[in-house]
Structure formats: structure tokens, C-alpha cells
């Protein structure tokens, strides 16, 4: 169990209804019902750090919101954050600013592969991974994760087979992994690194959840493993998940190889992606400069939520399976003892339990019978959701009725 910080109050509920927020304001559209407690899309029900709120308010109080420019202090804040939190020394020239991680992944796919090329992903995995490959006329190549005693692992034998096929040009890595919550160990990443080097496959490493890692685990930046890893990779990061500023549409890519960077920049010019959201830039800079203590407190709150979830599931929902996530604020619930059909599980969660979780089937066929729950909410909301699920499952246990 983890120690909790009391300086920041993550228990306080701040209603988000009618703020134009995706998580709470699009329930009818997403779930076909307004009557669900939402614990789905990956943002948090917590306010951003004070320093971020202050900075945005200060800038917003100036009434002109024209085109902005990026100060060198922004780059400096990124360089220092990546060094201090992740031990990786990067250079300013390596950083490309972008409007989000998913568009950056699509850009990198366009820049570093050709139509028809294979791109390897490791399902169950974040749904836009599938779309960014398919929508750009590349081929999705699956290297499914293996579920061993409730814990997901990489199938290296299968990965080597896929990497050795010269049609497959990129590996799209999710590190830490959404939805299974693995924080890949250095030795696992090193194995990937060696295989990718052997078969000359570049790695697109989505590390958006890099700061959200629980006690006993450590995030290793893939590109920090050595010079070839650094050269043969693009790293995607953002302050958006960490500091709950996803609505400000700002992220960055780290591309140490000059040739690969030029290819990506060429696509950015073609698509005229050369502006960044004024507030996203300011919020990222100040969060990286002043957000350490807030983040540490957040992590201990999130980890306690993860402990509460695991304890609840083990004691009160024994036929549901869950593993404590090592990082991210997402947990992956295995309902297969009750439902193997995704549609039936979705219907049960929305209409019987009245909770809005992400359907596991959206993360690939390996996710059928699973659901993803977002733990980044007040503990009282999390417990309410779990109580609802318990009550609904008890009815099935009692009379077999779904
Ligand atoms: C692995 C991963 N990548 C990217 C994103 C979204 O990134 P962005 O909003 O910057 O496009 C998410 C959001 O949930 C995510 O989990």
C-alpha cells in the first residue's frame, strides 16, 4: 500500500457537466444512455496544478489571442523534464512540436514507411494505433501480448518472426502500455532494441504515459538504450496525460536522427502543421517547470486508487480478474467468467451496471470480454462504480440473468 500526500486534495469533486468535456458530456452519443457513471476516455477528473491554472488565466486575461511564437524556455523545460524525470539527455534540435501524439504517429508513419508496408503493433492496444496504420494505407501486423497468470508479456518469438519479414518496416510501441498497464522493464525493451537493430526496423515509441508510473517500477525511454535505438526511433511525449491538459492539444516528438527528422518535417510542411496551441505551449512549459510536487502527490493518489480497485475486485468480485497496473491510470478488467461476447458485456455495463467503461473489444479482438476502467477520478466515484458493478454481477450470480 502506498503513502498518501495530503497537501493536494484529489478527493474534491469538481462537476464537469456542461463544460464541453468528452468524458461527461457525450454519454448519450458514446453509450446510448445518459444514465452512466463515466470512467472511460483517458483524462482525469482532477484540476491541473495551480501553476498551470494561474499561467493560463494570466495569459487569457490579455484579450488578444493571435498567432504565437515558441520561446526557447519551452524547449529548455522539455529538455530538463526528460533529463530529470527520465534520465535521458536530449538536444533542442531533436524536438519537433506537434498538435498531439496521435497526429504525430500518423505523420511518422507517412514519413518513415510506404503504402503497403507492414507496421507491427502489440494488442490489446490503444485503438488509434490500428486506425493510424489502416487509414494511411499501411498494413496492420499483430504481435499480440501474451497473458500469463494475469500479467501481460511480449511474445518475443512471434515478434522476431514479424520483424524478420522485410515487408514490416516499423514497430509501434506503447510504453507504458495502454490498456494493460505494463511499464516495460529495461531488459524487455533491450530485447526489442536488439531485434529491431538486427532486422533494421524503426521504433515509433508512444511514451505519452511515461510520467505515470507506480512505486517499484521505472519507465525507461526506449531511445535512451543506446545510439542505434536513439537513431532508429521516434519518441512521442506530452504533458497532456500527466497534467490533465489534453484539451490544449500540444505534444512533441523527439527525433535524434537528422535524416528521419527531415522526413517527418517534410510531411509537416506538406500538411502545414507548423502552429501550436498558445495555451498548450504555456501550460506544458510551466507544468514541466513547477509540476514535480503535484505529480508526486497525484501518483500516490492514483496508486491508492489502483490498490482500492484490486482489493475490491479480489474480495467482492472474485470471478472478475484484474492486475494492479504498473503505470498509467487505466486498469484492464477481465469479465470473461461472465461474458465472452463483447456486445453482451457492453450492454451489461451500460444498461445493468450503469457504468461507462471502454469496451475491451475496441483494443483488438484480444480484448473481447474485457473492459478498461479509468482510475483518475475521485475515490468516491471509483467506489460508486465498483459498487454498481458488484450489485449487477450479484444478480447474475444469484439467478444467472444478464
Ligand atoms: C497511448 C496513447 N497515445 C496517445 C494518446 C492521445 O494522444 P493525443 O491526445 O496527444 O493525440 C493516448 C490517449 O489516451 C494514449 O493512451
PDB file of N, CA, C and O and ligand atoms in Angstrom, residues 42 100-103 126 129 174 178 206 208-209 240-241 251, ligand 1:
ATOM      1  N   UNK A  42      -9.311   8.646 -21.564  1.00  0.00           N
ATOM      2  CA  UNK A  42      -8.154   8.858 -20.687  1.00  0.00           C
ATOM      3  C   UNK A  42      -7.876  10.330 -20.410  1.00  0.00           C
ATOM      4  O   UNK A  42      -6.895  10.898 -20.902  1.00  0.00           O
ATOM      5  N   UNK A 100      -0.449  16.925 -31.123  1.00  0.00           N
ATOM      6  CA  UNK A 100      -0.947  15.760 -30.382  1.00  0.00           C
ATOM      7  C   UNK A 100      -0.116  14.543 -30.745  1.00  0.00           C
ATOM      8  O   UNK A 100       0.576  14.519 -31.772  1.00  0.00           O
ATOM      9  N   UNK A 101      -0.215  13.526 -29.898  1.00  0.00           N
ATOM     10  CA  UNK A 101       0.574  12.315 -30.143  1.00  0.00           C
ATOM     11  C   UNK A 101      -0.013  11.505 -31.307  1.00  0.00           C
ATOM     12  O   UNK A 101       0.731  11.012 -32.163  1.00  0.00           O
ATOM     13  N   UNK A 102      -1.328  11.387 -31.351  1.00  0.00           N
ATOM     14  CA  UNK A 102      -1.898  10.557 -32.424  1.00  0.00           C
ATOM     15  C   UNK A 102      -1.594  11.156 -33.805  1.00  0.00           C
ATOM     16  O   UNK A 102      -1.120  10.439 -34.703  1.00  0.00           O
ATOM     17  N   UNK A 103      -1.803  12.470 -34.016  1.00  0.00           N
ATOM     18  CA  UNK A 103      -1.388  13.019 -35.320  1.00  0.00           C
ATOM     19  C   UNK A 103       0.106  12.835 -35.585  1.00  0.00           C
ATOM     20  O   UNK A 103       0.518  12.634 -36.732  1.00  0.00           O
ATOM     21  N   UNK A 126      -4.124   0.564 -27.578  1.00  0.00           N
ATOM     22  CA  UNK A 126      -4.839   1.828 -27.812  1.00  0.00           C
ATOM     23  C   UNK A 126      -5.428   1.883 -29.240  1.00  0.00           C
ATOM     24  O   UNK A 126      -4.676   1.798 -30.219  1.00  0.00           O
ATOM     25  N   UNK A 129      -3.994   3.223 -32.685  1.00  0.00           N
ATOM     26  CA  UNK A 129      -2.845   2.552 -33.312  1.00  0.00           C
ATOM     27  C   UNK A 129      -3.316   1.816 -34.580  1.00  0.00           C
ATOM     28  O   UNK A 129      -2.647   1.837 -35.604  1.00  0.00           O
ATOM     29  N   UNK A 174       3.841   0.819 -27.425  1.00  0.00           N
ATOM     30  CA  UNK A 174       3.082   1.603 -26.444  1.00  0.00           C
ATOM     31  C   UNK A 174       3.763   1.395 -25.086  1.00  0.00           C
ATOM     32  O   UNK A 174       3.699   0.315 -24.514  1.00  0.00           O
ATOM     33  N   UNK A 178      -0.970   1.065 -22.758  1.00  0.00           N
ATOM     34  CA  UNK A 178      -2.407   1.273 -22.618  1.00  0.00           C
ATOM     35  C   UNK A 178      -3.088   0.225 -23.494  1.00  0.00           C
ATOM     36  O   UNK A 178      -2.808   0.204 -24.698  1.00  0.00           O
ATOM     37  N   UNK A 206       5.464   5.362 -28.413  1.00  0.00           N
ATOM     38  CA  UNK A 206       4.471   6.263 -27.815  1.00  0.00           C
ATOM     39  C   UNK A 206       4.634   6.198 -26.297  1.00  0.00           C
ATOM     40  O   UNK A 206       4.236   5.236 -25.651  1.00  0.00           O
ATOM     41  N   UNK A 208       3.510   8.551 -24.073  1.00  0.00           N
ATOM     42  CA  UNK A 208       2.659   9.602 -23.503  1.00  0.00           C
ATOM     43  C   UNK A 208       2.369   9.347 -22.018  1.00  0.00           C
ATOM     44  O   UNK A 208       2.169  10.288 -21.249  1.00  0.00           O
ATOM     45  N   UNK A 209       2.388   8.064 -21.595  1.00  0.00           N
ATOM     46  CA  UNK A 209       2.112   7.750 -20.184  1.00  0.00           C
ATOM     47  C   UNK A 209       3.396   7.648 -19.353  1.00  0.00           C
ATOM     48  O   UNK A 209       3.376   7.110 -18.242  1.00  0.00           O
ATOM     49  N   UNK A 240       0.274  16.201 -21.583  1.00  0.00           N
ATOM     50  CA  UNK A 240      -1.191  16.181 -21.597  1.00  0.00           C
ATOM     51  C   UNK A 240      -1.825  15.177 -20.631  1.00  0.00           C
ATOM     52  O   UNK A 240      -2.768  15.511 -19.929  1.00  0.00           O
ATOM     53  N   UNK A 241      -1.313  13.932 -20.608  1.00  0.00           N
ATOM     54  CA  UNK A 241      -1.874  12.951 -19.663  1.00  0.00           C
ATOM     55  C   UNK A 241      -1.428  13.310 -18.252  1.00  0.00           C
ATOM     56  O   UNK A 241      -2.211  13.285 -17.307  1.00  0.00           O
ATOM     57  N   UNK A 251       1.829  18.468 -28.026  1.00  0.00           N
ATOM     58  CA  UNK A 251       2.736  17.365 -27.692  1.00  0.00           C
ATOM     59  C   UNK A 251       4.057  17.614 -28.408  1.00  0.00           C
ATOM     60  O   UNK A 251       4.206  18.627 -29.095  1.00  0.00           O
TER      61      UNK A 251
HETATM   62  C1  LIG B   1      -1.066   5.525 -25.721  1.00  0.00           C
HETATM   63  C2  LIG B   1      -1.736   6.823 -26.059  1.00  0.00           C
HETATM   64  N1  LIG B   1      -1.255   7.576 -27.062  1.00  0.00           N
HETATM   65  C3  LIG B   1      -1.828   8.749 -27.407  1.00  0.00           C
HETATM   66  C4  LIG B   1      -2.941   9.221 -26.737  1.00  0.00           C
HETATM   67  C5  LIG B   1      -3.595  10.505 -27.161  1.00  0.00           C
HETATM   68  O1  LIG B   1      -2.678  11.446 -27.518  1.00  0.00           O
HETATM   69  P1  LIG B   1      -3.116  12.846 -28.136  1.00  0.00           P
HETATM   70  O2  LIG B   1      -4.355  13.286 -27.409  1.00  0.00           O
HETATM   71  O3  LIG B   1      -1.943  13.736 -27.854  1.00  0.00           O
HETATM   72  O4  LIG B   1      -3.333  12.633 -29.582  1.00  0.00           O
HETATM   73  C6  LIG B   1      -3.483   8.456 -25.702  1.00  0.00           C
HETATM   74  C7  LIG B   1      -4.698   8.904 -25.009  1.00  0.00           C
HETATM   75  O5  LIG B   1      -5.360   8.178 -24.343  1.00  0.00           O
HETATM   76  C8  LIG B   1      -2.858   7.245 -25.349  1.00  0.00           C
HETATM   77  O6  LIG B   1      -3.314   6.484 -24.343  1.00  0.00           O
END
